[in-house]
Coordinates of N, CA and C in Angstrom, one line a residue:
X1 N 0.9 -1.2 0.0 CA 0.0 0.0 0.0 C 0.9 1.2 0.0
X2 N 0.6 2.2 -0.8 CA 1.4 3.4 -0.9 C 1.3 4.2 0.4
X3 N 2.2 5.1 0.5 CA 2.3 6.0 1.7 C 1.0 6.8 1.8
X4 N 0.5 7.3 0.7 CA -0.7 8.2 0.8 C -1.9 7.4 1.1
X5 N -2.1 6.2 0.5 CA -3.3 5.4 0.7 C -3.3 4.9 2.2
X6 N -2.1 4.5 2.7 CA -2.0 4.1 4.1 C -2.4 5.2 5.0
X7 N -1.9 6.4 4.7 CA -2.2 7.6 5.5 C -3.7 7.8 5.5
X8 N -4.3 7.8 4.4 CA -5.8 8.0 4.2 C -6.6 6.9 4.9
X9 N -6.2 5.7 4.7 CA -6.9 4.5 5.4 C -6.8 4.6 6.9
X10 N -5.6 4.9 7.4 CA -5.4 5.0 8.8 C -6.2 6.2 9.4
X11 N -6.1 7.3 8.8 CA -6.9 8.5 9.3 C -8.4 8.1 9.4
X12 N -8.9 7.5 8.3 CA -10.3 7.2 8.3 C -10.6 6.2 9.5
X13 N -9.8 5.2 9.6 CA -10.0 4.2 10.7 C -9.8 4.8 12.1
X14 N -8.9 5.6 12.2 CA -8.7 6.3 13.5 C -9.9 7.1 13.9
X15 N -10.4 7.8 12.9 CA -11.7 8.6 13.2 C -12.9 7.7 13.5
X16 N -13.0 6.7 12.7 CA -14.2 5.8 12.9 C -14.1 5.1 14.3
X17 N -12.9 4.9 14.8 CA -12.7 4.2 16.1 C -12.7 5.2 17.2
X18 N -12.8 6.5 16.9 CA -12.8 7.6 17.9 C -11.5 7.6 18.7
X19 N -10.4 7.4 17.9 CA -9.1 7.4 18.5 C -8.5 8.9 18.3
X20 N -8.0 9.5 19.4 CA -7.7 10.9 19.4 C -6.3 11.2 18.9
X21 N -5.7 10.4 17.9 CA -4.5 10.8 17.3 C -4.6 10.7 15.8
X22 N -3.7 11.4 15.1 CA -3.8 11.3 13.6 C -2.8 10.3 13.1
X23 N -2.8 10.0 11.9 CA -1.9 9.1 11.3 C -0.5 9.6 11.4
X24 N -0.3 10.9 11.2 CA 1.1 11.5 11.4 C 1.6 11.3 12.8
X25 N 0.7 11.5 13.8 CA 1.1 11.4 15.2 C 1.5 9.9 15.5
X26 N 0.6 9.0 15.0 CA 0.9 7.6 15.2 C 2.2 7.2 14.6
X27 N 2.5 7.6 13.3 CA 3.7 7.3 12.7 C 4.9 7.9 13.4
X28 N 4.7 9.1 13.9 CA 5.8 9.7 14.7 C 6.1 8.9 16.0
X29 N 5.1 8.4 16.7 CA 5.2 7.6 17.9 C 5.9 6.3 17.5
X30 N 5.5 5.6 16.5 CA 6.1 4.4 16.1 C 7.6 4.6 15.7
X31 N 7.8 5.7 14.9 CA 9.1 6.0 14.5 C 10.1 6.3 15.7
X32 N 9.5 6.9 16.7 CA 10.3 7.2 17.9 C 10.7 5.9 18.7
X33 N 9.7 5.0 18.8 CA 10.0 3.7 19.4 C 11.1 3.0 18.7
X34 N 11.0 2.9 17.3 CA 12.0 2.2 16.5 C 13.3 2.9 16.6
X35 N 13.3 4.3 16.4 CA 14.6 5.0 16.4 C 15.2 4.9 17.8
X36 N 14.5 4.7 18.8 CA 15.0 4.5 20.2 C 15.6 3.2 20.4
X37 N 15.5 2.3 19.4 CA 16.2 1.0 19.5 C 15.2 -0.1 20.0
X38 N 14.0 0.2 20.2 CA 13.0 -0.9 20.6 C 12.5 -1.6 19.3
X39 N 12.9 -2.9 19.2 CA 12.5 -3.6 18.0 C 11.8 -4.9 18.4
X40 N 11.3 -5.0 19.7 CA 10.6 -6.2 20.1 C 9.1 -5.9 20.0
X41 N 8.3 -6.9 20.4 CA 6.8 -6.8 20.3 C 6.2 -5.8 21.4
X42 N 7.0 -5.3 22.3 CA 6.4 -4.3 23.3 C 5.9 -3.1 22.6
X43 N 6.2 -2.8 21.4 CA 5.7 -1.6 20.7 C 4.2 -1.7 20.7
X44 N 3.6 -2.9 20.5 CA 2.1 -3.0 20.5 C 1.5 -2.5 21.8
X45 N 2.1 -2.8 22.9 CA 1.6 -2.4 24.2 C 1.7 -0.9 24.3
X46 N 2.8 -0.3 23.9 CA 3.0 1.1 24.0 C 2.0 1.8 23.1
X47 N 1.7 1.3 21.9 CA 0.7 1.9 21.0 C -0.7 1.8 21.6
X48 N -1.0 0.6 22.1 CA -2.3 0.5 22.8 C -2.5 1.4 23.9
X49 N -1.4 1.6 24.7 CA -1.5 2.5 25.9 C -1.7 3.9 25.4
X50 N -1.0 4.3 24.4 CA -1.0 5.7 23.9 C -2.3 6.0 23.2
X51 N -2.8 5.1 22.4 CA -4.0 5.4 21.6 C -5.3 5.0 22.2
X52 N -5.3 3.9 23.0 CA -6.6 3.3 23.4 C -6.6 2.9 24.9
X53 N -6.0 3.7 25.7 CA -6.0 3.5 27.2 C -5.7 2.1 27.5
X54 N -4.7 1.5 26.8 CA -4.2 0.2 27.2 C -5.0 -1.0 26.6
X55 N -6.2 -0.7 26.0 CA -7.0 -1.7 25.4 C -6.5 -2.1 24.0
X56 N -6.6 -3.3 23.6 CA -6.2 -3.7 22.2 C -7.0 -2.9 21.2
X57 N -6.4 -2.6 20.1 CA -7.1 -1.9 19.0 C -8.0 -2.8 18.3
X58 N -9.0 -2.3 17.7 CA -9.9 -3.1 16.8 C -9.1 -3.7 15.7
X59 N -9.5 -4.9 15.3 CA -8.8 -5.7 14.3 C -8.3 -4.9 13.1
X60 N -9.2 -4.2 12.4 CA -8.9 -3.4 11.2 C -7.8 -2.3 11.5
X61 N -8.0 -1.7 12.6 CA -7.0 -0.6 13.0 C -5.7 -1.3 13.4
X62 N -5.7 -2.4 14.1 CA -4.5 -3.1 14.5 C -3.7 -3.5 13.2
X63 N -4.4 -4.0 12.2 CA -3.8 -4.5 11.0 C -3.1 -3.3 10.3
X64 N -3.8 -2.2 10.2 CA -3.2 -1.0 9.5 C -2.0 -0.5 10.3
X65 N -2.1 -0.5 11.7 CA -1.0 0.0 12.5 C 0.2 -1.0 12.4
X66 N 0.0 -2.3 12.3 CA 1.1 -3.2 12.1 C 1.7 -3.0 10.8
X67 N 0.9 -2.7 9.8 CA 1.5 -2.4 8.4 C 2.3 -1.2 8.5
X68 N 1.9 -0.1 9.2 CA 2.7 1.1 9.3 C 4.0 0.8 10.1
X69 N 3.9 0.0 11.1 CA 5.1 -0.4 11.9 C 6.1 -1.1 11.0
X70 N 5.6 -2.1 10.3 CA 6.5 -2.9 9.5 C 7.2 -2.0 8.4
X71 N 6.4 -1.2 7.7 CA 6.9 -0.3 6.7 C 7.9 0.6 7.3
X72 N 7.7 1.2 8.4 CA 8.6 2.1 9.1 C 9.9 1.4 9.5
X73 N 9.8 0.2 10.0 CA 10.9 -0.6 10.4 C 11.8 -0.9 9.2
X74 N 11.2 -1.3 8.2 CA 11.9 -1.6 6.9 C 12.6 -0.4 6.4
X75 N 12.0 0.8 6.4 CA 12.6 2.0 5.9 C 13.8 2.4 6.8
X76 N 13.6 2.3 8.1 CA 14.7 2.7 9.0 C 15.9 1.8 8.9
X77 N 15.7 0.5 8.5 CA 16.8 -0.4 8.4 C 17.4 -0.4 7.0
X78 N 16.8 0.3 6.1 CA 17.3 0.4 4.8 C 18.6 1.2 4.7
X79 N 19.6 0.8 4.1 CA 20.8 1.5 4.0 C 20.8 2.7 3.0
X80 N 19.7 2.8 2.2 CA 19.5 3.9 1.2 C 18.8 5.1 1.8
X81 N 18.6 5.2 3.1 CA 17.9 6.3 3.7 C 16.5 6.6 3.1
X82 N 15.8 5.5 3.0 CA 14.4 5.6 2.4 C 13.4 6.1 3.3
X83 N 13.7 6.3 4.6 CA 12.7 6.7 5.6 C 12.1 8.0 5.2
X84 N 10.8 8.1 5.3 CA 10.0 9.3 5.1 C 8.9 9.4 6.2
X85 N 8.7 10.7 6.5 CA 7.6 10.9 7.5 C 6.3 10.7 6.8
X86 N 5.3 10.1 7.5 CA 4.0 9.9 6.9 C 3.1 11.1 7.4
X87 N 3.0 12.1 6.5 CA 2.2 13.3 6.8 C 1.3 13.6 5.7
X88 N 0.4 14.5 5.9 CA -0.6 14.9 4.8 C 0.1 15.4 3.6
X89 N -0.5 15.1 2.4 CA -0.1 15.7 1.2 C -1.0 16.9 0.8
X90 N -1.9 17.3 1.7 CA -2.8 18.3 1.4 C -2.1 19.7 1.4
X91 N -2.8 20.7 1.9 CA -2.2 22.1 1.8 C -1.0 22.2 2.8
X92 N -0.2 23.2 2.6 CA 1.0 23.4 3.3 C 0.7 23.5 4.8
X93 N -0.3 24.2 5.2 CA -0.6 24.4 6.6 C -0.9 23.1 7.3
X94 N -1.6 22.2 6.6 CA -2.0 20.9 7.2 C -0.7 20.1 7.3
X95 N 0.2 20.2 6.3 CA 1.5 19.5 6.4 C 2.3 20.0 7.5
X96 N 2.4 21.3 7.8 CA 3.1 21.8 8.9 C 2.6 21.3 10.2
X97 N 1.2 21.4 10.3 CA 0.6 20.9 11.6 C 0.8 19.4 11.8
X98 N 0.8 18.7 10.7 CA 1.1 17.2 10.8 C 2.5 17.0 11.3
X99 N 3.4 17.8 10.7 CA 4.8 17.6 11.1 C 5.1 17.9 12.5
X100 N 4.5 19.0 13.0 CA 4.6 19.3 14.5 C 4.1 18.2 15.3
X101 N 2.9 17.7 15.0 CA 2.3 16.6 15.8 C 3.2 15.3 15.6
X102 N 3.7 15.1 14.5 CA 4.6 14.0 14.2 C 5.8 14.1 15.1
X103 N 6.5 15.2 15.2 CA 7.7 15.4 16.0 C 7.3 15.2 17.5
X104 N 6.2 15.8 18.0 CA 5.9 15.7 19.4 C 5.7 14.2 19.7
X105 N 5.1 13.4 18.9 CA 4.8 12.0 19.2 C 6.1 11.2 19.0
X106 N 7.0 11.6 18.0 CA 8.3 11.0 17.9 C 9.1 11.1 19.2
X107 N 9.1 12.3 19.7 CA 9.8 12.5 21.0 C 9.3 11.7 22.1
X108 N 7.9 11.5 22.1 CA 7.3 10.7 23.1 C 7.7 9.3 23.0
X109 N 7.7 8.7 21.8 CA 8.1 7.3 21.5 C 9.6 7.1 21.8
X110 N 10.4 8.1 21.4 CA 11.8 8.0 21.6 C 12.1 8.0 23.1
X111 N 11.4 8.9 23.9 CA 11.6 9.0 25.3 C 11.2 7.7 26.0
X112 N 10.2 7.0 25.5 CA 9.8 5.7 26.1 C 10.8 4.7 25.8
X113 N 11.4 4.7 24.6 CA 12.4 3.7 24.3 C 13.8 4.0 24.9
X114 N 14.0 5.3 25.2 CA 15.3 5.7 25.7 C 15.0 6.6 27.0
X115 N 14.8 6.0 28.1 CA 14.4 6.8 29.3 C 15.4 7.8 29.7
X116 N 16.7 7.7 29.4 CA 17.7 8.6 29.7 C 18.0 9.6 28.6
X117 N 17.0 9.9 27.8 CA 17.2 10.7 26.6 C 17.7 12.1 27.0
X118 N 17.3 12.7 28.1 CA 17.8 14.0 28.5 C 19.3 14.1 28.7
X119 N 19.9 12.9 28.9 CA 21.3 12.9 29.2 C 22.2 12.7 27.9
X120 N 21.5 12.5 26.8 CA 22.2 12.2 25.5 C 22.9 13.5 25.1
X121 N 24.2 13.4 24.8 CA 25.0 14.5 24.4 C 25.4 14.4 22.9
X122 N 26.2 15.3 22.5 CA 26.8 15.3 21.1 C 25.8 15.6 20.0
X123 N 26.0 15.1 18.8 CA 25.1 15.4 17.7 C 23.7 15.0 17.9
X124 N 23.5 13.8 18.5 CA 22.2 13.3 18.8 C 21.5 14.2 19.8
X125 N 22.1 14.5 20.9 CA 21.5 15.4 21.9 C 21.1 16.7 21.3
X126 N 22.0 17.3 20.4 CA 21.7 18.6 19.8 C 20.5 18.4 18.8
X127 N 20.5 17.4 18.1 CA 19.4 17.2 17.2 C 18.0 17.0 17.9
X128 N 18.0 16.3 19.0 CA 16.8 16.2 19.8 C 16.4 17.5 20.4
X129 N 17.3 18.3 20.8 CA 17.0 19.7 21.3 C 16.4 20.5 20.1
X130 N 17.0 20.4 18.9 CA 16.4 21.1 17.8 C 15.0 20.7 17.5
X131 N 14.7 19.4 17.6 CA 13.3 18.9 17.4 C 12.4 19.6 18.3
X132 N 12.8 19.7 19.6 CA 11.9 20.3 20.6 C 11.7 21.8 20.2
X133 N 12.7 22.4 19.7 CA 12.6 23.8 19.2 C 11.7 24.0 18.0
X134 N 11.8 23.0 17.1 CA 10.9 23.1 15.9 C 9.5 23.0 16.2
X135 N 9.1 22.3 17.3 CA 7.7 22.2 17.6 C 7.2 23.6 18.2
X136 N 8.1 24.5 18.5 CA 7.7 25.8 19.0 C 7.5 26.8 17.9
X137 N 7.9 26.5 16.7 CA 7.8 27.4 15.6 C 6.4 27.6 15.2
X138 N 6.1 28.8 14.7 CA 4.8 29.1 14.3 C 4.8 29.7 12.9
X139 N 3.6 29.9 12.4 CA 3.5 30.5 11.0 C 2.2 31.3 11.0
X140 N 2.2 32.2 10.1 CA 1.0 33.0 9.9 C 0.5 32.7 8.5
X141 N -0.8 32.5 8.4 CA -1.3 32.2 7.1 C -1.1 33.3 6.0
X142 N -0.7 34.5 6.5 CA -0.4 35.6 5.6 C 1.1 35.5 5.2
X143 N 1.9 34.6 5.7 CA 3.3 34.5 5.4 C 3.4 34.2 3.9
X144 N 4.5 34.6 3.3 CA 4.8 34.2 1.9 C 4.8 32.7 1.7
X145 N 3.9 32.2 0.9 CA 3.7 30.8 0.7 C 4.9 30.1 0.2
X146 N 5.6 30.7 -0.7 CA 6.8 30.2 -1.3 C 7.9 30.0 -0.3
X147 N 8.2 31.1 0.5 CA 9.2 31.0 1.5 C 8.8 30.0 2.6
X148 N 7.6 30.0 3.0 CA 7.1 29.0 4.0 C 7.3 27.6 3.5
X149 N 6.9 27.3 2.2 CA 7.1 26.0 1.6 C 8.6 25.6 1.6
X150 N 9.4 26.5 1.3 CA 10.9 26.2 1.2 C 11.4 25.9 2.6
X151 N 11.0 26.7 3.6 CA 11.4 26.5 5.0 C 10.9 25.1 5.5
X152 N 9.6 24.8 5.1 CA 9.0 23.5 5.5 C 9.8 22.4 5.0
X153 N 10.2 22.4 3.7 CA 10.9 21.3 3.1 C 12.3 21.1 3.8
X154 N 12.9 22.2 4.1 CA 14.2 22.2 4.8 C 14.1 21.6 6.1
X155 N 13.1 22.0 6.9 CA 12.9 21.4 8.2 C 12.5 20.0 8.1
X156 N 11.6 19.6 7.2 CA 11.2 18.2 7.0 C 12.4 17.3 6.8
X157 N 13.3 17.8 5.9 CA 14.5 17.0 5.6 C 15.4 16.9 6.9
X158 N 15.5 17.9 7.6 CA 16.3 17.9 8.9 C 15.7 16.9 9.9
X159 N 14.4 16.9 10.0 CA 13.7 16.0 10.9 C 13.9 14.5 10.4
X160 N 13.8 14.3 9.1 CA 14.0 13.0 8.6 C 15.4 12.5 8.9
X161 N 16.4 13.3 8.7 CA 17.8 12.9 8.9 C 18.1 12.7 10.4
X162 N 17.4 13.5 11.3 CA 17.5 13.3 12.7 C 17.0 12.0 13.2
X163 N 15.9 11.5 12.6 CA 15.3 10.2 12.9 C 16.3 9.1 12.5
X164 N 16.9 9.2 11.4 CA 17.9 8.3 10.9 C 19.1 8.3 11.9
X165 N 19.5 9.5 12.3 CA 20.7 9.6 13.2 C 20.3 8.9 14.5
X166 N 19.2 9.2 15.1 CA 18.7 8.6 16.3 C 18.7 7.0 16.2
X167 N 18.1 6.6 15.1 CA 18.1 5.1 14.9 C 19.5 4.5 14.8
X168 N 20.4 5.2 14.1 CA 21.7 4.7 14.1 C 22.4 4.7 15.5
X169 N 22.1 5.7 16.3 CA 22.7 5.8 17.6 C 22.2 4.8 18.6
X170 N 20.9 4.5 18.6 CA 20.2 3.7 19.6 C 20.0 2.3 19.2
X171 N 20.2 1.9 18.0 CA 19.9 0.6 17.5 C 21.2 -0.2 17.5
X172 N 21.2 -1.3 18.1 CA 22.4 -2.2 18.1 C 22.5 -2.8 16.7
X173 N 23.6 -2.5 16.1 CA 23.9 -3.1 14.7 C 24.8 -4.3 14.9
X174 N 24.4 -5.4 14.4 CA 25.3 -6.5 14.4 C 26.1 -6.5 13.1
X175 N 27.4 -6.5 13.3 CA 28.3 -6.4 12.1 C 28.1 -7.7 11.2
X176 N 28.1 -7.4 9.9 CA 27.9 -8.6 9.1 C 29.3 -9.3 8.9
X177 N 29.2 -10.6 8.9 CA 30.5 -11.3 8.8 C 30.6 -11.8 7.4
X178 N 31.6 -11.3 6.7 CA 31.8 -11.7 5.3 C 32.9 -12.8 5.3
X179 N 32.6 -13.9 4.7 CA 33.6 -15.0 4.6 C 34.2 -14.9 3.2
X180 N 35.5 -14.9 3.1 CA 36.2 -14.8 1.9 C 36.7 -16.2 1.5

């Protein structure tokens, strides 16, 4: 399923189940868990806790969430930096709002996977600090659309690379053994 159709299907299912998060927020949360190095089945419990007060999700929503998780995990483990944020493709203001919600939930998932996150230093610590600052940025609908779109694309790329940086930092990589 393409990124856009998964976004649309999940948003529709989240609304029909009266779940108070968006697809972007859910993807941010899952991305944070994965980037924080959590790759076991406990992600399901964390998602159930965050989205549904600890109760298991309805089957259709659970399937879509699992699909989103697997897609995200695959992208983060890809050596070609294929990871992309799942956010709206609608108007620029909706994309910006989705990105801010995505970042907030990413930081939540990352914090759950890495409880000592506040003590992280160096490039990763700086990047996490930057993410917190990005969520404070605002815009005015009267701002120059072209400039705003350019700034959004720049920030979106920075966020994407920060996720990959965190994933590389917190995920144990087993070296491949090549036999000659």
